Structures are given as structure tokens and as C-alpha cells.
PDB file of C-alpha atoms in Angstrom:
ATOM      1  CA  UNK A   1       0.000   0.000   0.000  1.00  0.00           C
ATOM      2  CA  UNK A   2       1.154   3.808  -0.650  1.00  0.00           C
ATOM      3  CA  UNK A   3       0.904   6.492   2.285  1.00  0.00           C
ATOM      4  CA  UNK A   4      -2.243   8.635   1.776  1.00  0.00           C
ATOM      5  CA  UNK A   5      -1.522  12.511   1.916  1.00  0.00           C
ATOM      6  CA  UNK A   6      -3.900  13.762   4.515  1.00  0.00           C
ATOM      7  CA  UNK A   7      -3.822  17.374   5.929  1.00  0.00           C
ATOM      8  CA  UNK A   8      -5.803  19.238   8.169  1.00  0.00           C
ATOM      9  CA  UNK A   9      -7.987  21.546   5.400  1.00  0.00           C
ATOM     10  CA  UNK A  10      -8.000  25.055   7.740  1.00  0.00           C
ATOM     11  CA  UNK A  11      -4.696  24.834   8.715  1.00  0.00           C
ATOM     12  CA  UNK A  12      -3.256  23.995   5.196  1.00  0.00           C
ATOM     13  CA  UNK A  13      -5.356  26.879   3.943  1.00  0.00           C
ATOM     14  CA  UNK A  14      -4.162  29.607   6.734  1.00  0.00           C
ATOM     15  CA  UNK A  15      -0.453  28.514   6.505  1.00  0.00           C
ATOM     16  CA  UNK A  16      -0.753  28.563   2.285  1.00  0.00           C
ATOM     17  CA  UNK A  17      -0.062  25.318   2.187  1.00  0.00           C
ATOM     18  CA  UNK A  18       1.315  23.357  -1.145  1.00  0.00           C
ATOM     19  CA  UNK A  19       1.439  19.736  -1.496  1.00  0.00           C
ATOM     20  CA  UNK A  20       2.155  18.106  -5.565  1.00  0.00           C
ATOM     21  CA  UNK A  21       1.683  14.259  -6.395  1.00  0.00           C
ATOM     22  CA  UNK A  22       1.168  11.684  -8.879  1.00  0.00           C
ATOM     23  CA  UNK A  23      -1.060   8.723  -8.087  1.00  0.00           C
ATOM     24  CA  UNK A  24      -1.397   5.218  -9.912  1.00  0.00           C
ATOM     25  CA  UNK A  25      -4.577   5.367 -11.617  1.00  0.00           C
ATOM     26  CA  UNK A  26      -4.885   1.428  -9.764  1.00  0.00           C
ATOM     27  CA  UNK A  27      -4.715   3.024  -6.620  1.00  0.00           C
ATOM     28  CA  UNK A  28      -8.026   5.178  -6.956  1.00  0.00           C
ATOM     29  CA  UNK A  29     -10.277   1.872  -6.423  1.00  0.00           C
ATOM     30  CA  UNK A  30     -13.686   4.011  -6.873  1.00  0.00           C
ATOM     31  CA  UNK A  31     -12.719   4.862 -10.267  1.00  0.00           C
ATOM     32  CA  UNK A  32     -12.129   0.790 -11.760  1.00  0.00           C
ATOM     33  CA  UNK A  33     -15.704   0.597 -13.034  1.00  0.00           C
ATOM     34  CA  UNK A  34     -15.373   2.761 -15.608  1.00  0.00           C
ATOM     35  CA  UNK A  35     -11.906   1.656 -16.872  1.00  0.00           C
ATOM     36  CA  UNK A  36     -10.698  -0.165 -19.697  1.00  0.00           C
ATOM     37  CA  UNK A  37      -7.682  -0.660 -17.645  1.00  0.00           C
ATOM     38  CA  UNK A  38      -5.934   0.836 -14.745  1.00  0.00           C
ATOM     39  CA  UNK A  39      -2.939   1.901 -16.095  1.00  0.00           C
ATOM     40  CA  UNK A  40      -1.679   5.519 -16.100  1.00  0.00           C
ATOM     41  CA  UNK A  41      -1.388   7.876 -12.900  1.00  0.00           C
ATOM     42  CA  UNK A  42      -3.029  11.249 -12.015  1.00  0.00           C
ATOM     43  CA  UNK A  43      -1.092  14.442 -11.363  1.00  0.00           C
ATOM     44  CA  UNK A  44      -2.269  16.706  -9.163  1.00  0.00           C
ATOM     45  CA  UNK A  45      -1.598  19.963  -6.967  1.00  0.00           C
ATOM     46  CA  UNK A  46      -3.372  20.999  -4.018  1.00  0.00           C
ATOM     47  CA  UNK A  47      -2.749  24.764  -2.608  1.00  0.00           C
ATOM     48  CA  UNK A  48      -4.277  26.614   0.574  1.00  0.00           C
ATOM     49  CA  UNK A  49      -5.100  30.431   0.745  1.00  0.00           C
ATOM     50  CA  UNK A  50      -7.222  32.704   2.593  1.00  0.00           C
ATOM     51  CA  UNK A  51      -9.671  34.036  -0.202  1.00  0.00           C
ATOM     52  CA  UNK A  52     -10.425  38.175  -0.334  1.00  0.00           C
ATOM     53  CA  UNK A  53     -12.940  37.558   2.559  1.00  0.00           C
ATOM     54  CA  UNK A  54     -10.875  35.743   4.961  1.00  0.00           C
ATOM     55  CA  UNK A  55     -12.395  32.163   4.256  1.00  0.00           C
ATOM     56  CA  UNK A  56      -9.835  29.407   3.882  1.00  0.00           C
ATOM     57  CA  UNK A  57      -9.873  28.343   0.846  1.00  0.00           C
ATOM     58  CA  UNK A  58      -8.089  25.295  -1.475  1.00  0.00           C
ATOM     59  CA  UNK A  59      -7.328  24.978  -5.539  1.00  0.00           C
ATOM     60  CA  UNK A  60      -7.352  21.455  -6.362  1.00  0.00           C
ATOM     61  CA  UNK A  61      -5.403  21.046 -10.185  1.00  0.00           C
ATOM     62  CA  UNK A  62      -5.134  17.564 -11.160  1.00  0.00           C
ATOM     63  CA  UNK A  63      -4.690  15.955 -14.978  1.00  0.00           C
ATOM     64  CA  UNK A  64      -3.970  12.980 -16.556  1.00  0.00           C
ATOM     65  CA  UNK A  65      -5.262  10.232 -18.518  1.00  0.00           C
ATOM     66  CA  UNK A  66      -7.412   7.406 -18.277  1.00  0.00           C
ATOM     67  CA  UNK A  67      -8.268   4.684 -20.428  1.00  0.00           C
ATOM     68  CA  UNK A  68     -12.128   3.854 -20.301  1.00  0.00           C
ATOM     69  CA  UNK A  69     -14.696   1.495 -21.917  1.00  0.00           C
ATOM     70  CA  UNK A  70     -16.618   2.518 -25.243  1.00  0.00           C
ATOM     71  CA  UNK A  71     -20.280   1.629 -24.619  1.00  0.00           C
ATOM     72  CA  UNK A  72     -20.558   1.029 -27.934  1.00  0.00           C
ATOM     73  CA  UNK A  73     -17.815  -1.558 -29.167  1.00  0.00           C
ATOM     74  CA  UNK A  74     -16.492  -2.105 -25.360  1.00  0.00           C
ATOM     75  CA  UNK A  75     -13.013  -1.378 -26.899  1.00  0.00           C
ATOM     76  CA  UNK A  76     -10.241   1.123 -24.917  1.00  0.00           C
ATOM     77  CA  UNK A  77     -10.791   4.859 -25.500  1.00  0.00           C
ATOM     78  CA  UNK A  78      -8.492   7.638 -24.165  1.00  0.00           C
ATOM     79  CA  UNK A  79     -10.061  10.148 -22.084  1.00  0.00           C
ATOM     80  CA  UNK A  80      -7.551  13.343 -21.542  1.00  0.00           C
ATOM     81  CA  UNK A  81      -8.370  15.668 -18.996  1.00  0.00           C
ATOM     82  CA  UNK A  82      -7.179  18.712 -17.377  1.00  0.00           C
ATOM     83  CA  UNK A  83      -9.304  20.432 -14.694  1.00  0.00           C
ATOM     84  CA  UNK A  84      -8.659  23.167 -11.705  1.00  0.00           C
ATOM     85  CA  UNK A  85     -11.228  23.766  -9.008  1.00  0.00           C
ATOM     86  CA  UNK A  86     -11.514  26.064  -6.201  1.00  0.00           C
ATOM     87  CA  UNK A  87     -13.196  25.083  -3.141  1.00  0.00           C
ATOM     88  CA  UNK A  88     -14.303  27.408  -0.034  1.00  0.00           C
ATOM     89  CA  UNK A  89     -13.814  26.087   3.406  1.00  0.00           C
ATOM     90  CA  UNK A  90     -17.286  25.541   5.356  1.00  0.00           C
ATOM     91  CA  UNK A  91     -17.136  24.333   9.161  1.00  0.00           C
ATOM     92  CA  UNK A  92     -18.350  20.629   9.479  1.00  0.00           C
ATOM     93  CA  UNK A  93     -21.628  21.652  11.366  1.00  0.00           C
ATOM     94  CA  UNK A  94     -22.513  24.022   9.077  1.00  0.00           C
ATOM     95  CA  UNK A  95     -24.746  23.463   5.924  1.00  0.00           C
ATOM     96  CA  UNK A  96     -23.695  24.075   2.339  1.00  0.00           C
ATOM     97  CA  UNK A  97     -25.167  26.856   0.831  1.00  0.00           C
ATOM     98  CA  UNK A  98     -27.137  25.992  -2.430  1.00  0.00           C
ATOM     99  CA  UNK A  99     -24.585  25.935  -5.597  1.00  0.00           C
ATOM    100  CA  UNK A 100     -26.945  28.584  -7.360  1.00  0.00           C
ATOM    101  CA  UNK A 101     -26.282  30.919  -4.737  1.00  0.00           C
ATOM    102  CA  UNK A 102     -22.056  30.094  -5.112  1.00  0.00           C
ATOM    103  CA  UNK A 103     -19.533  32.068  -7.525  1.00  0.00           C
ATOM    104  CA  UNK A 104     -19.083  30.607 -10.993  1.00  0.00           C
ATOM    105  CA  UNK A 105     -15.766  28.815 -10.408  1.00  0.00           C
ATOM    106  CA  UNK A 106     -16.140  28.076  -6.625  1.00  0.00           C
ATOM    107  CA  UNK A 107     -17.384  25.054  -4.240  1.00  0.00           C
ATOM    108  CA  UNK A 108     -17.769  24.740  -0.731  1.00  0.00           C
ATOM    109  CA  UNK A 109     -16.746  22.230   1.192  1.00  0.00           C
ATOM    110  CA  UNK A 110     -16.768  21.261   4.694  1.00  0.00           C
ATOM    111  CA  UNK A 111     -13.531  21.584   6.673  1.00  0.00           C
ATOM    112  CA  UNK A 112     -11.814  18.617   7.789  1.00  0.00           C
ATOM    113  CA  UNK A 113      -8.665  18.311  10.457  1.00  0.00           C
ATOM    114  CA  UNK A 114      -8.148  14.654   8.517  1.00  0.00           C
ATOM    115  CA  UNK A 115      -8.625  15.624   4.819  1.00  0.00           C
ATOM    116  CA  UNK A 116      -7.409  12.659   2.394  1.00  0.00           C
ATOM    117  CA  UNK A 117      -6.110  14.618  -0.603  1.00  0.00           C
ATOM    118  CA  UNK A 118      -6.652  11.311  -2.897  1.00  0.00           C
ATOM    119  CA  UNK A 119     -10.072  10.538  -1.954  1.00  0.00           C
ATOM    120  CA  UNK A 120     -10.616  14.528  -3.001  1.00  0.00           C
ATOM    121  CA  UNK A 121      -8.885  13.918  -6.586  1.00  0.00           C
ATOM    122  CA  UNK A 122     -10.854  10.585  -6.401  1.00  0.00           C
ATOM    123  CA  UNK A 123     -13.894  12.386  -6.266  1.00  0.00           C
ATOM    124  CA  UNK A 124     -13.168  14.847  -8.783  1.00  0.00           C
ATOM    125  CA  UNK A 125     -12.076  12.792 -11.642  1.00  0.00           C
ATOM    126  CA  UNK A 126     -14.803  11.312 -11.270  1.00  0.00           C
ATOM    127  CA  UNK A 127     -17.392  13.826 -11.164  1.00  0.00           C
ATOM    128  CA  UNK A 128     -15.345  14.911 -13.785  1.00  0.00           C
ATOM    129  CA  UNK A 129     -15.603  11.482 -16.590  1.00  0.00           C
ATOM    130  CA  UNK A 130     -18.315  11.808 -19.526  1.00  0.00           C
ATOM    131  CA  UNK A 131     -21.488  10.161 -18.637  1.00  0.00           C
ATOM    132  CA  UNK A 132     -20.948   7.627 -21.517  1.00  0.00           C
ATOM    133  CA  UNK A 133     -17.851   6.974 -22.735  1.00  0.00           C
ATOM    134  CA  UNK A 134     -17.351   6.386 -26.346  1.00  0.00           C
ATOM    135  CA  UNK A 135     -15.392   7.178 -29.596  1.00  0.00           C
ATOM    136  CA  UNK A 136     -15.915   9.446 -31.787  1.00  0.00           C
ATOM    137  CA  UNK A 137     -18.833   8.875 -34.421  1.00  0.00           C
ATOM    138  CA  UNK A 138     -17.892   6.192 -36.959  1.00  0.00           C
ATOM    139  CA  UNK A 139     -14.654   5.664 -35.178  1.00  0.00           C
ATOM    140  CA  UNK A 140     -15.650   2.082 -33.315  1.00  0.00           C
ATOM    141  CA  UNK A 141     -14.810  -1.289 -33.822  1.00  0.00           C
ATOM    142  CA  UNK A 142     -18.299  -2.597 -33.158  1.00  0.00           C
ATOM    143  CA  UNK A 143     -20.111  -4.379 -36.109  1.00  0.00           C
ATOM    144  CA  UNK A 144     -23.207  -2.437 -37.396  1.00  0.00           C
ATOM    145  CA  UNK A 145     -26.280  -4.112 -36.656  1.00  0.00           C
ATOM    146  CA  UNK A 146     -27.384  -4.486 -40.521  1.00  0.00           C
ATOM    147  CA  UNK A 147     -24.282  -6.505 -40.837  1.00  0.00           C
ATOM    148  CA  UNK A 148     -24.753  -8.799 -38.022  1.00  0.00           C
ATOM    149  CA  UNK A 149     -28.596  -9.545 -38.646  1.00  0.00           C
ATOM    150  CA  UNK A 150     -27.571 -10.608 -42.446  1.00  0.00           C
ATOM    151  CA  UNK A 151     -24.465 -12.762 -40.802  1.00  0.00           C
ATOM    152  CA  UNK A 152     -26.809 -14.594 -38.072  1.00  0.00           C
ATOM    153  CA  UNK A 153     -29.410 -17.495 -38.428  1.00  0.00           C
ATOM    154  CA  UNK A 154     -32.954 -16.099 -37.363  1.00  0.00           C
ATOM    155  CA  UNK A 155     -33.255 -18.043 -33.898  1.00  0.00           C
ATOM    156  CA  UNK A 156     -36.573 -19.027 -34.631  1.00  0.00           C
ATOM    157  CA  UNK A 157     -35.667 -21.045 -38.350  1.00  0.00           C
ATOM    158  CA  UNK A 158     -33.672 -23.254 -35.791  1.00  0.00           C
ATOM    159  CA  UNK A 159     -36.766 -23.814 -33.620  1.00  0.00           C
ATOM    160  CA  UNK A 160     -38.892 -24.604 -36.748  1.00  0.00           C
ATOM    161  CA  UNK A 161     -36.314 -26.838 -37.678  1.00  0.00           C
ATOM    162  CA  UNK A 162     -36.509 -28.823 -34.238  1.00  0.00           C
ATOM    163  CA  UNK A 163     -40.398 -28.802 -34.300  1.00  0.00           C
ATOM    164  CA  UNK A 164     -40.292 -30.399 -38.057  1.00  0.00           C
ATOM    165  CA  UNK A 165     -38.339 -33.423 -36.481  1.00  0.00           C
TER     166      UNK A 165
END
């Protein structure tokens, strides 16, 4: 197993805190589902600072890529990404304001003294992965349905067959 980077999310913030790391791609268990495979790692760069109205504050930048499953031919497709978010510190008791109400390119979320830094990028990659993966149009592997009906015996001539016997 690897050591997990956790930090205490105020304190990291207040002291302007910078931590930079790769991470295997097999290590982020959450994400497996939607791979093709697990190979490739994740860079990414976590920073603290107190924001222009004294809230603690932390800009997650991660990239990489990540090699997922076309859900049309179930073949590998490359997924780049590149992504930087900004995240307000709210106290744990304290409920998240509604994301309407929150600036463009800002989150909240709730301060933690035992923040894991990889279950964060975890989270964001994949909030962050297309809803269905797939290659670009007429760029799959998969057999067009026209050409595999004309290939394939109609099921039912093989139950006629069995019935004339």
C-alpha cells in the first residue's frame, strides 16, 4: 500500500499550504468501473489560501489520462483531462449553501482536520468522466447491426427446424 496525503484543510489553507503528487490510476479503487484498464497515474496539486474575505480556501489542479470502456464496441478509448477547481472552506456543522447561490468557479466544502487529498482527486475525476464513454462517431470497432442480422441465423428457423423433427 502507498501512504495517503492527509492534511488538516483550515490549517493547510491559513499557513498557504502546497502539497504536488502523482497517483497510480490502480490506486483510486472508486474509479475501476469505468476503466478499460488501470494503467496511467493522475497528477495533481493541491494549494491553501485565505480568499479576499478571509475564508480558507483550497485549488485542487489535477490531470492525466485514463483509459475507459466505449459503450458502444467495449473497446479502450483515451479520455484526456485537465481540470482546476476552487473550493471554499465551510465548518463541518454548518450546511452548504445551495450551488446557485455560489460564484461561478467556486465550491464549498466542509472543513476537515483529517482531509485525504486522494479521496478529493478521487472524487473529482470522477465527477469529472463523460457520462458515456465512447469514440468518436464512426470511429468504433463494433459491427453495425445491418451486418450482423444478415451474418446470423434467425433463432426461430432453428426452432422450426426442431419442431419439423
Amino acid at each position: 500500500m502507498f501512504d495517503r496525503a492527509v492534511v488538516d484543510s483550515v490549517a493547510f489553507a491559513r499557513e498557504s499550504g502546497e502539497l504536488r503528487a502523482t497517483v497510480a490510476v490502480a490506486a483510486l479503487a472508486r474509479l475501476h468501473d469505468a476503466l478499460f484498464n488501470q494503467s496511467g497515474a493522475i497528477a495533481y496539486e493541491l494549494a491553501g489560501h485565505v480568499d479576499q474575505e478571509g475564508k480558507p480556501s483550497l485549488r485542487l489542479a489535477f490531470g492525466g489520462e485514463l483509459v475507459l470502456r466505449c459503450q458502444r464496441c467495449l473497446g479502450p478509448v483515451r479520455f484526456r483531462f485537465d481540470a482546476v477547481h476552487n473550493f471554499v472552506l465551510v465548518p463541518a456543522g454548518q450546511a452548504l449553501s445551495d450551488p446557485a447561490d455560489e460564484a461561478e468557479d467556486t465550491e464549498q466544502l466542509h472543513a476537515d482536520p483529517k482531509l485525504d487529498v486522494i479521496a478529493l482527486v478521487e472524487d473529482e475525476v470522477i465527477l469529472g468522466l463523460p457520462m458515456v464513454a465512447g469514440h468518436e462517431e464512426g470511429a468504433c470497432a463494433a459491427p453495425s447491426p445491418k451486418a450482423e442480422a444478415g451474418k446470423q441465423e434467425s433463432p426461430f428457423n432453428a426452432l422450426a427446424a426442431l419442431k419439423r423433427q
